[in-house]
mmCIF file of C-alpha atoms and ligand atoms in Angstrom:
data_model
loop_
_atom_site.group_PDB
_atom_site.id
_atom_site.type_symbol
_atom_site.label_atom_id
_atom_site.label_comp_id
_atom_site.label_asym_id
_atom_site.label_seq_id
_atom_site.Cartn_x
_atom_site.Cartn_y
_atom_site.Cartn_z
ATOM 1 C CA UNK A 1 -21.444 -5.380 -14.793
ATOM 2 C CA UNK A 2 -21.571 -2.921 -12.190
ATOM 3 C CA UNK A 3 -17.919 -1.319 -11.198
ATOM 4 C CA UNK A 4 -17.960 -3.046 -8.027
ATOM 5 C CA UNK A 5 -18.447 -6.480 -9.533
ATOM 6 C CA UNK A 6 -16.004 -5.469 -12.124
ATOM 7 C CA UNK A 7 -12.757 -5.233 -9.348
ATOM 8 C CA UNK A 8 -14.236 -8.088 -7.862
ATOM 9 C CA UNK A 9 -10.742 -10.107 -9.024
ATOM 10 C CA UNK A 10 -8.882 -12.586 -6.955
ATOM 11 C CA UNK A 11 -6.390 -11.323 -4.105
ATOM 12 C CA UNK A 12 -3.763 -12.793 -2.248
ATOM 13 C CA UNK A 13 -4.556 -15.493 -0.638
ATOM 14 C CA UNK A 14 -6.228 -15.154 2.902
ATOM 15 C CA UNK A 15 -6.841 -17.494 5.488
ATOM 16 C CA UNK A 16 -8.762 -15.239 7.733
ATOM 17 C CA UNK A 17 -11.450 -13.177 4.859
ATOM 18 C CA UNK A 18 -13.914 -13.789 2.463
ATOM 19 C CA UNK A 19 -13.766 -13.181 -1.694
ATOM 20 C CA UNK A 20 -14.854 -9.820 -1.125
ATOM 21 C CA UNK A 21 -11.970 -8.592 1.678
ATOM 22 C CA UNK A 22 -11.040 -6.251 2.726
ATOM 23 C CA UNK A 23 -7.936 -7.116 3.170
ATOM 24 C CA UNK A 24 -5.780 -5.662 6.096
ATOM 25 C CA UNK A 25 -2.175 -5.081 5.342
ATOM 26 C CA UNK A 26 0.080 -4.261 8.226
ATOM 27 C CA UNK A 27 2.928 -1.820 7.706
ATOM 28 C CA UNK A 28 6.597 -3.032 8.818
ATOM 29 C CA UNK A 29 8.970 -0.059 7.870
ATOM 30 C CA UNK A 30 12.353 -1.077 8.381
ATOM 31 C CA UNK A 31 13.369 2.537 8.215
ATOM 32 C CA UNK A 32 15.466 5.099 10.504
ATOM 33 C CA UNK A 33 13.085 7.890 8.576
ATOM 34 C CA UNK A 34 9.596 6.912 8.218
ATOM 35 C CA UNK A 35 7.253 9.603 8.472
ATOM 36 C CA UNK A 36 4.827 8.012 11.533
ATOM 37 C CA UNK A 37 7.248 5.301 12.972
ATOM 38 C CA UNK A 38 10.956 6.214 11.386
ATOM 39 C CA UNK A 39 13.288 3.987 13.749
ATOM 40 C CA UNK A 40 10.450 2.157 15.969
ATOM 41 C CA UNK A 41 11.020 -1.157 13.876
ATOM 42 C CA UNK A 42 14.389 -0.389 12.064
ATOM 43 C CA UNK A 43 16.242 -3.485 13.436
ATOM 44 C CA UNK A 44 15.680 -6.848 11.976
ATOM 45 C CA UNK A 45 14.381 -8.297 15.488
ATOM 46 C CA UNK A 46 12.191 -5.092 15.975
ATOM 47 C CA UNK A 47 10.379 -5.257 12.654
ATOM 48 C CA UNK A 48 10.170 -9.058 12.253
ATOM 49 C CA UNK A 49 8.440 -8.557 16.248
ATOM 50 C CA UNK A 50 6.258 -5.737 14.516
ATOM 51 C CA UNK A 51 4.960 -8.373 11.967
ATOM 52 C CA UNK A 52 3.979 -10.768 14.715
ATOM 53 C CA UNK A 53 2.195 -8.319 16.628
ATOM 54 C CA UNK A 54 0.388 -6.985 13.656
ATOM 55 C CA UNK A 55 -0.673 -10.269 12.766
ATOM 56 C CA UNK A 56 -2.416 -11.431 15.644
ATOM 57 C CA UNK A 57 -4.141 -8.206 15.783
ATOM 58 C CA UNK A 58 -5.757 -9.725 12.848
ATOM 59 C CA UNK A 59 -3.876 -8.278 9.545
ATOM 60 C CA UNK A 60 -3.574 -10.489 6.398
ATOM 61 C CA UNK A 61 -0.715 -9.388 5.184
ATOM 62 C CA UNK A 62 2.149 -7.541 6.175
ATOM 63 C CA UNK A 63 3.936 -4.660 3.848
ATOM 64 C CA UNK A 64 7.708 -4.711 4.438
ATOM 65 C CA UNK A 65 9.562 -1.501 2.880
ATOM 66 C CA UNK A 66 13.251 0.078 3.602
ATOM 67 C CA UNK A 67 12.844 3.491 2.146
ATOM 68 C CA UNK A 68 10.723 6.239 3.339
ATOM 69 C CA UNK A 69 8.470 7.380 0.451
ATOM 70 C CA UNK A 70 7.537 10.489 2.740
ATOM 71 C CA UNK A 71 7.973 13.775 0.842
ATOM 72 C CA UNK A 72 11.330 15.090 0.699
ATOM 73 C CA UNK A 73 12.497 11.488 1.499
ATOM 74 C CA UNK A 74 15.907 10.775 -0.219
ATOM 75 C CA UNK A 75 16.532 7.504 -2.016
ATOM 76 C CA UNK A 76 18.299 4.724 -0.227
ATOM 77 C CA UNK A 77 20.762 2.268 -1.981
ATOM 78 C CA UNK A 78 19.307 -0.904 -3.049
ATOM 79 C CA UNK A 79 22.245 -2.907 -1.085
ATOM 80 C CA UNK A 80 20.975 -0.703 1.916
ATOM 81 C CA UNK A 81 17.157 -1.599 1.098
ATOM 82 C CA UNK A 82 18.057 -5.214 0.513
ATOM 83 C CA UNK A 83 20.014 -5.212 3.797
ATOM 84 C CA UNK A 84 16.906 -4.186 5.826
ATOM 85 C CA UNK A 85 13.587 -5.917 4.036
ATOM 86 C CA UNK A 86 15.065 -9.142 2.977
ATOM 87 C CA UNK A 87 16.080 -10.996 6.607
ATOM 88 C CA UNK A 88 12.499 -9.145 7.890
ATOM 89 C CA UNK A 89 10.577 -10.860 5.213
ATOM 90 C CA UNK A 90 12.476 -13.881 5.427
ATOM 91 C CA UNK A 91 12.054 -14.072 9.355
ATOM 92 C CA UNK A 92 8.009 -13.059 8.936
ATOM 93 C CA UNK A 93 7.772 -15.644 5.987
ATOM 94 C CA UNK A 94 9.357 -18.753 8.774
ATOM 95 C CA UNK A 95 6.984 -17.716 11.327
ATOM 96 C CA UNK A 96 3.750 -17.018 9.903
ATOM 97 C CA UNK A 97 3.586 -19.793 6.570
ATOM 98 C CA UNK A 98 -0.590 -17.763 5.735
ATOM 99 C CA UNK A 99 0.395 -14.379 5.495
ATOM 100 C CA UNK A 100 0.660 -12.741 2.354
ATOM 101 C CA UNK A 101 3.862 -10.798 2.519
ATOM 102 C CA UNK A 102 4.467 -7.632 -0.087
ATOM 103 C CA UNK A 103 7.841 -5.878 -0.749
ATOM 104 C CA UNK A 104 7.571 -2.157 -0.762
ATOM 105 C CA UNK A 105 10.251 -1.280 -2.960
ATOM 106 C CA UNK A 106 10.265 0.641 -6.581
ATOM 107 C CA UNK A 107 13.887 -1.124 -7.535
ATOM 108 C CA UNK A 108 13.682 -4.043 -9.040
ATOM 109 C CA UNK A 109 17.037 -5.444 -7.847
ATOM 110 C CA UNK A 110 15.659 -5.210 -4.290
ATOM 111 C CA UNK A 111 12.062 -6.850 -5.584
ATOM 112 C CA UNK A 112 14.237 -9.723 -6.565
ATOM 113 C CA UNK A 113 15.749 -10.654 -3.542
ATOM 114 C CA UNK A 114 12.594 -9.909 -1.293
ATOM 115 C CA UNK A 115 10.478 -12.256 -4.030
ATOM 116 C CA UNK A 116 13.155 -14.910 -3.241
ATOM 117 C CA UNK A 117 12.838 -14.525 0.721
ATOM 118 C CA UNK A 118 8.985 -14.988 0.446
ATOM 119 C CA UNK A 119 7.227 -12.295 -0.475
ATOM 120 C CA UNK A 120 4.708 -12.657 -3.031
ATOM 121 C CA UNK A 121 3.054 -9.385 -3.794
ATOM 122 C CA UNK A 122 5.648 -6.074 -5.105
ATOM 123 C CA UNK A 123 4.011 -2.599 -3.863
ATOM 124 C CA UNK A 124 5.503 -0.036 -6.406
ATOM 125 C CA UNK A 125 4.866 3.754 -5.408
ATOM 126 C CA UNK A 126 6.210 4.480 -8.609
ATOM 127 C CA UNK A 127 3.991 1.634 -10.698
ATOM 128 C CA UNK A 128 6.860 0.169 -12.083
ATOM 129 C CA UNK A 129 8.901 3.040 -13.670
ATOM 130 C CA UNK A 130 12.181 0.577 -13.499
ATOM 131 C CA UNK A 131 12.022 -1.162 -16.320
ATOM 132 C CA UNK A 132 13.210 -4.453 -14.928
ATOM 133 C CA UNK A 133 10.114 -4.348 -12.810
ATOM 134 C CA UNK A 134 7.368 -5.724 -14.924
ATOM 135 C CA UNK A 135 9.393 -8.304 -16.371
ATOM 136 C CA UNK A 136 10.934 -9.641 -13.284
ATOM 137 C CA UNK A 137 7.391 -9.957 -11.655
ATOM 138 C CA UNK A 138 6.131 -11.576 -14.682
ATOM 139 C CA UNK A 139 8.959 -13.946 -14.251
ATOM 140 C CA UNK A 140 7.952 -15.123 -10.486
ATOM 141 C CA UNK A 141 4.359 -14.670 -11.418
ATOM 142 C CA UNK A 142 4.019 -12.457 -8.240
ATOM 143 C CA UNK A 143 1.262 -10.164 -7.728
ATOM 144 C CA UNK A 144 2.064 -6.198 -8.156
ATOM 145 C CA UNK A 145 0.655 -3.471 -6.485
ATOM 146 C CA UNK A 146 0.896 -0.287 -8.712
ATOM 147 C CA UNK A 147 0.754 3.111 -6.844
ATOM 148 C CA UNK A 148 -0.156 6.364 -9.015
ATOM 149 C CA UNK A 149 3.008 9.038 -8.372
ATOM 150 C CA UNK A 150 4.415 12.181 -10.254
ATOM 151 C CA UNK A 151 7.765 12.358 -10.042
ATOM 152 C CA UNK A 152 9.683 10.483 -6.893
ATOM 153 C CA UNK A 153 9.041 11.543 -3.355
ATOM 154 C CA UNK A 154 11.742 14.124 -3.180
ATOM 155 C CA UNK A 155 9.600 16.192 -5.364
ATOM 156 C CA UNK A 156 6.402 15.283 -5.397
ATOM 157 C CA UNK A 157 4.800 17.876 -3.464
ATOM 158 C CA UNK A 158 6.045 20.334 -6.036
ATOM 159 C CA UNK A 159 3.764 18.708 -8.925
ATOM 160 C CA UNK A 160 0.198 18.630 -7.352
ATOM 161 C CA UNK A 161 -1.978 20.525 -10.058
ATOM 162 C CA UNK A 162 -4.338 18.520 -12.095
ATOM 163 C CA UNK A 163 -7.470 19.747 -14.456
ATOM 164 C CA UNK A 164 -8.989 16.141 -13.680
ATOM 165 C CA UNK A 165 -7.667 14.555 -10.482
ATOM 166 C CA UNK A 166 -9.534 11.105 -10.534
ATOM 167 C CA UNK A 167 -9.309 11.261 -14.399
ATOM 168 C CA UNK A 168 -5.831 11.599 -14.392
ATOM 169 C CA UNK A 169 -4.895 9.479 -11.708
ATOM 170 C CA UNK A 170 -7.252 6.790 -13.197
ATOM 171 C CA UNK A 171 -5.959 7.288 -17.093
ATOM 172 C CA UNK A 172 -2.028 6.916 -15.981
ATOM 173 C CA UNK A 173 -2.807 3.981 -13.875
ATOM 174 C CA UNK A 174 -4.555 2.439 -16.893
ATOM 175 C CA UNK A 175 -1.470 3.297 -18.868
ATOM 176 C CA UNK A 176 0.709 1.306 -16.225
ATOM 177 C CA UNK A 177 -1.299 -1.491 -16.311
ATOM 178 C CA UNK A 178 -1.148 -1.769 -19.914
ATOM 179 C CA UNK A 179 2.941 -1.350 -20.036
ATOM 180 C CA UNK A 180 2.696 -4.013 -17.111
ATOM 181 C CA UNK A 181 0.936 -6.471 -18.824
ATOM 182 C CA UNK A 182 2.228 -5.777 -22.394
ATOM 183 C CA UNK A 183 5.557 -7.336 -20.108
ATOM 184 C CA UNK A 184 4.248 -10.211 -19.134
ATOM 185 C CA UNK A 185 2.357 -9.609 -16.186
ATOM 186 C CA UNK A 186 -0.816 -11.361 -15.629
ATOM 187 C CA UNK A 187 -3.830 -9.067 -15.254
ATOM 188 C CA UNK A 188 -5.663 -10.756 -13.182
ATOM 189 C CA UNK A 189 -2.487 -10.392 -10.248
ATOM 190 C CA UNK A 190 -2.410 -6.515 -10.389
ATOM 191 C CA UNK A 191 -4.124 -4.226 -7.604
ATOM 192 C CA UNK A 192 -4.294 -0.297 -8.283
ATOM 193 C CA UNK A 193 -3.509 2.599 -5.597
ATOM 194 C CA UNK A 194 -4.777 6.001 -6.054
ATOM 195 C CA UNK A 195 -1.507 7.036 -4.080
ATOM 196 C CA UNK A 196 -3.050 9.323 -1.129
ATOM 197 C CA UNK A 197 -0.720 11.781 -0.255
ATOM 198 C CA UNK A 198 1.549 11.392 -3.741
ATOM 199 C CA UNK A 199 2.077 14.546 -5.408
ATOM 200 C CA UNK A 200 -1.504 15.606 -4.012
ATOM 201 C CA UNK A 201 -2.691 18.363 -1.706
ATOM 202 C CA UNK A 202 -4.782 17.979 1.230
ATOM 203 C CA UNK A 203 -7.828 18.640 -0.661
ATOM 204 C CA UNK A 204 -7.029 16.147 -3.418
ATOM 205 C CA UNK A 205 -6.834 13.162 -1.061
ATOM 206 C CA UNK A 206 -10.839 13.183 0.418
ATOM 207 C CA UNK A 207 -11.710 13.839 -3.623
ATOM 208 C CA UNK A 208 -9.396 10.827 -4.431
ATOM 209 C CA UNK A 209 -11.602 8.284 -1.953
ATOM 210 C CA UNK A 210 -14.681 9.701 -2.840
ATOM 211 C CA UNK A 211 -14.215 9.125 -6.685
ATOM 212 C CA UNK A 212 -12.720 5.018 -6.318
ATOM 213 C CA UNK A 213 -15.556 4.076 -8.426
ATOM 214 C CA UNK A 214 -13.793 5.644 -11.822
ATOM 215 C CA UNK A 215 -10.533 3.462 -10.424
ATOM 216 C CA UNK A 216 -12.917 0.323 -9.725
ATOM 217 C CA UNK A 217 -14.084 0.556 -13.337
ATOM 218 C CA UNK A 218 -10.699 -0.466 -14.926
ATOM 219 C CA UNK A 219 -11.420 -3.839 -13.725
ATOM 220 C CA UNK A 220 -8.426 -4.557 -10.837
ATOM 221 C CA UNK A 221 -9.007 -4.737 -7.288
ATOM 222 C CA UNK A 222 -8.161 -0.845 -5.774
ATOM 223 C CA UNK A 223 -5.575 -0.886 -2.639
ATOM 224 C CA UNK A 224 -5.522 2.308 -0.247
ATOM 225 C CA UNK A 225 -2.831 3.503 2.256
ATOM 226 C CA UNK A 226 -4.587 6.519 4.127
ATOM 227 C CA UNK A 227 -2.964 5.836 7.397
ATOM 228 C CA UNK A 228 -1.995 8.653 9.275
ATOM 229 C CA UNK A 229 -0.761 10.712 6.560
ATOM 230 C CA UNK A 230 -0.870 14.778 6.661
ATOM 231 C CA UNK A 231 -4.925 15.725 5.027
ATOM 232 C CA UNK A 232 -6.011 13.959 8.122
ATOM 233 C CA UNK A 233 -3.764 16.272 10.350
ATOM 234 C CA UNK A 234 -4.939 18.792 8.116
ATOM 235 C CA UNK A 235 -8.733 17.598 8.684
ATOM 236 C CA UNK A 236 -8.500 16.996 12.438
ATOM 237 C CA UNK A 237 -5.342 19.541 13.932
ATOM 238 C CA UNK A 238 -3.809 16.521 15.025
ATOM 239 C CA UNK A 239 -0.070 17.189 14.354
ATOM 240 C CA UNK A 240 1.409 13.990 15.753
ATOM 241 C CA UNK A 241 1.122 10.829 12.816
ATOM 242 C CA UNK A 242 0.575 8.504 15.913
ATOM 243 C CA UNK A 243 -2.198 10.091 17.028
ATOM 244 C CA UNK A 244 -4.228 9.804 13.853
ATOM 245 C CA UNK A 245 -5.753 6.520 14.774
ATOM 246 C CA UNK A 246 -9.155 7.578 14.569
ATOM 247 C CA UNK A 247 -9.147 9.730 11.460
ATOM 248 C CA UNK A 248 -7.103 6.762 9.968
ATOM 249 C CA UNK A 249 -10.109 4.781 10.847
ATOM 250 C CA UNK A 250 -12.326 7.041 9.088
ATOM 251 C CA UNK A 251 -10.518 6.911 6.063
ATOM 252 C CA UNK A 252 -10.587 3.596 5.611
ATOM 253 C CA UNK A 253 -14.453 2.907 6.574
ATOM 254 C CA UNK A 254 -14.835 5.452 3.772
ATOM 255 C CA UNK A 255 -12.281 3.899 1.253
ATOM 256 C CA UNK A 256 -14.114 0.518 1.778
ATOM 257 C CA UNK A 257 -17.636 1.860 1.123
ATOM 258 C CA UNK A 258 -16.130 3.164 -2.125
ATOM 259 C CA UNK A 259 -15.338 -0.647 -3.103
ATOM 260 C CA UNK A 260 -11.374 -0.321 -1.796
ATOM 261 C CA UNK A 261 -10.143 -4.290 -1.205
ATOM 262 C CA UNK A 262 -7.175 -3.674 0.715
ATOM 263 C CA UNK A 263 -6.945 -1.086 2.934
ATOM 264 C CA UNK A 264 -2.566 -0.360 3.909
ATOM 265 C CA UNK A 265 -2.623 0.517 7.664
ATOM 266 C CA UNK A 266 -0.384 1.295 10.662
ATOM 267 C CA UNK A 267 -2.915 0.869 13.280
ATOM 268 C CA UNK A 268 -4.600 -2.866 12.500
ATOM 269 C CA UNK A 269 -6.376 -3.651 15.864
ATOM 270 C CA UNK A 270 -7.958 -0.304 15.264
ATOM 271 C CA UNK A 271 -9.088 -0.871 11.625
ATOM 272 C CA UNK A 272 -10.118 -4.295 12.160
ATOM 273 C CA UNK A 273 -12.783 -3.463 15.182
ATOM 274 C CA UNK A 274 -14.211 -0.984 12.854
ATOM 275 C CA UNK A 275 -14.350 -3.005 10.023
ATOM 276 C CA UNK A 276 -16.207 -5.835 12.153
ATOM 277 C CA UNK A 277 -18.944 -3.252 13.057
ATOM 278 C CA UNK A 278 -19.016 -1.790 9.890
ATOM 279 C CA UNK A 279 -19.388 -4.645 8.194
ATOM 280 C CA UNK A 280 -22.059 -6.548 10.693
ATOM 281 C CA UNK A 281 -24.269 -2.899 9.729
ATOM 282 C CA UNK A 282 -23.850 -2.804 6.553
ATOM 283 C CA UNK A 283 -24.646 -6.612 5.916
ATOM 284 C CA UNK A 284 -27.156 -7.023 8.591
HETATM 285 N N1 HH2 B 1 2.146 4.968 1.391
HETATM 286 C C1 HH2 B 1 3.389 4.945 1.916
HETATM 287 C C2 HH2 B 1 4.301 3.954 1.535
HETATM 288 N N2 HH2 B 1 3.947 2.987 0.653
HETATM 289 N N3 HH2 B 1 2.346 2.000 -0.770
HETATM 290 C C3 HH2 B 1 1.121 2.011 -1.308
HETATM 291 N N4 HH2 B 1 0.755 1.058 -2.186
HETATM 292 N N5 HH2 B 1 0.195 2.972 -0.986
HETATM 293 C C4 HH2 B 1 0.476 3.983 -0.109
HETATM 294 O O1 HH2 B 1 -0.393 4.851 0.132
HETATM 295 C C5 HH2 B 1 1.786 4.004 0.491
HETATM 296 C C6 HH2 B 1 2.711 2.985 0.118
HETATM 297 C C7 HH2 B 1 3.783 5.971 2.932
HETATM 298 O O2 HH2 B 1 3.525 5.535 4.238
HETATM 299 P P1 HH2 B 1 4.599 4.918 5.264
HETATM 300 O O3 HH2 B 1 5.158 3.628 4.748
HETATM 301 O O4 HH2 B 1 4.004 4.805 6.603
HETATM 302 O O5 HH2 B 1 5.726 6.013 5.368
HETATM 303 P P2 HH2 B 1 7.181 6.108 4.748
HETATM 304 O O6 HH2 B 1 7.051 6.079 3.269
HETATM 305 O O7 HH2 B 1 7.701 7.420 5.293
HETATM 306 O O8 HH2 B 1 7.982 4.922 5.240
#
């Protein structure tokens, strides 16, 4: 089986996409401190509005998280978290019944409550390093999204040298998987992250994309969250996040050709007419 064929697994349902995705997911940060939209959606109204909007620009699914993972970012309380994802997800799970809606949390207590609001999928930067994770998604039989990290986001950037980057990334996201699923988790509901812009440099993150295949080989469909984040300033000069659209764009064309299935954006209308062309050319 080839490696594509082999992360062909099921995803969250989608109304709008075929087996084979990609899937958009929209990001709703309900932060004051994001690093491309810190504050723009940090009320309940604001973010729930966000989620609209990104869904009828055509996203599948909608990412809801309350604590900037940015480097240097300092952890939030999970009462705080709670406070800010779990009325957003509720509110985005009354008005749009087909979207698959993910937490983006690493504390389990806050995975919890966002699972009981309506979110089906956990996103884990930190691939379930709290130890009530695993079991408690096993317990809802939710999907889980596990993100490869060294360290927490306060000091990642100081713990960026590998001998092996896509070995090593690939090998401790195996690992996870296999602590994951020794918990209870069923295989066949866990998606794998190369973590672009986690405890890597610039220069790691193009090397990460390029070498998906190694990640596609352990079997789970491979999730990728490019959008807007520093190698493409690096790459481009373009200093302002907002103003990455079109480097974001190439990104993801280039994640997807490397067999990525979900592809974790800011800019959706943007992704989505590329995809449409990309796709049409490539299946034509
Ligand atoms: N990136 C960010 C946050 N969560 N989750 C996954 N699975 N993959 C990613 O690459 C990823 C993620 C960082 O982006 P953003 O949410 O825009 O910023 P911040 O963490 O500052 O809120």
């Amino acid at each position: 089986m080839s490696d594509r064929a082999a992360a062909r697994g099921a995803l969250p349902g989608s109304r709008r996409l075929g087996p084979d995705g990609p899937l958009v997911m929209g990001i709703v940060n309900v932060t004051p401190d994001s690093f491309s939209d810190g504050g723009r959606h940090a009320h309940t109204d604001a973010a729930i509005a966000h989620g609209v909007r990104l869904w009828g620009e055509g996203a599948d699914w909608l990412d809801v998280g309350g604590e900037s993972t940015r480097p240097g970012a300092e952890p939030v309380p999970a009462a705080v978290e709670c406070a800010r994802v779990v009325p957003v997800i509720a509110g985005l799970r009354a008005r749009l019944p087909d979207a698959v809606l993910s937490v983006d949390t690493s504390k389990a207590e806050v995975a919890g409550e966002a699972l009981a609001a309506g979110a089906t999928v956990v996103n884990d930067v930190t691939a379930a390093a709290d130890p009530q994770m695993a079991p408690l998604v096993a317990r809802a039989q939710a999907w889980l999204v596990l993100m490869h990290l060294r360290g927490t986001p306060r000091t990642m950037q100081h713990d960026t040298a590998y001998d092996d980057l896509v070995g090593e990334v690939t090998a401790s996201l195996a690992a996870a998987v296999e602590r994951v699923v020794a918990a209870g988790v069923d295989p066949s509901r866990v998606i794998l992250d190369p973590g672009i812009g986690f405890a890597k440099t610039s220069a790691d993150n193009p090397r990460l994309i390029a070498g998906l295949g190694r990640l596609l080989a352990l079997g789970h469909p491979v999730l990728v969250g490019a959008s807007r984040k520093r190698f493409i300033g690096d790459l481009t000069g373009v200093t302002d996040p907002a103003a990455r659209v079109h480097g974001s764009v190439g990104a993801a064309l280039a994640a997807v050709a490397n067999g990525a299935r979900i592809l974790r954006v800011h800019d959706v209308a943007a992704t989505i007419q590329a995809l449409r062309v990309y796709r049409a050319c490539v299946d034509a």
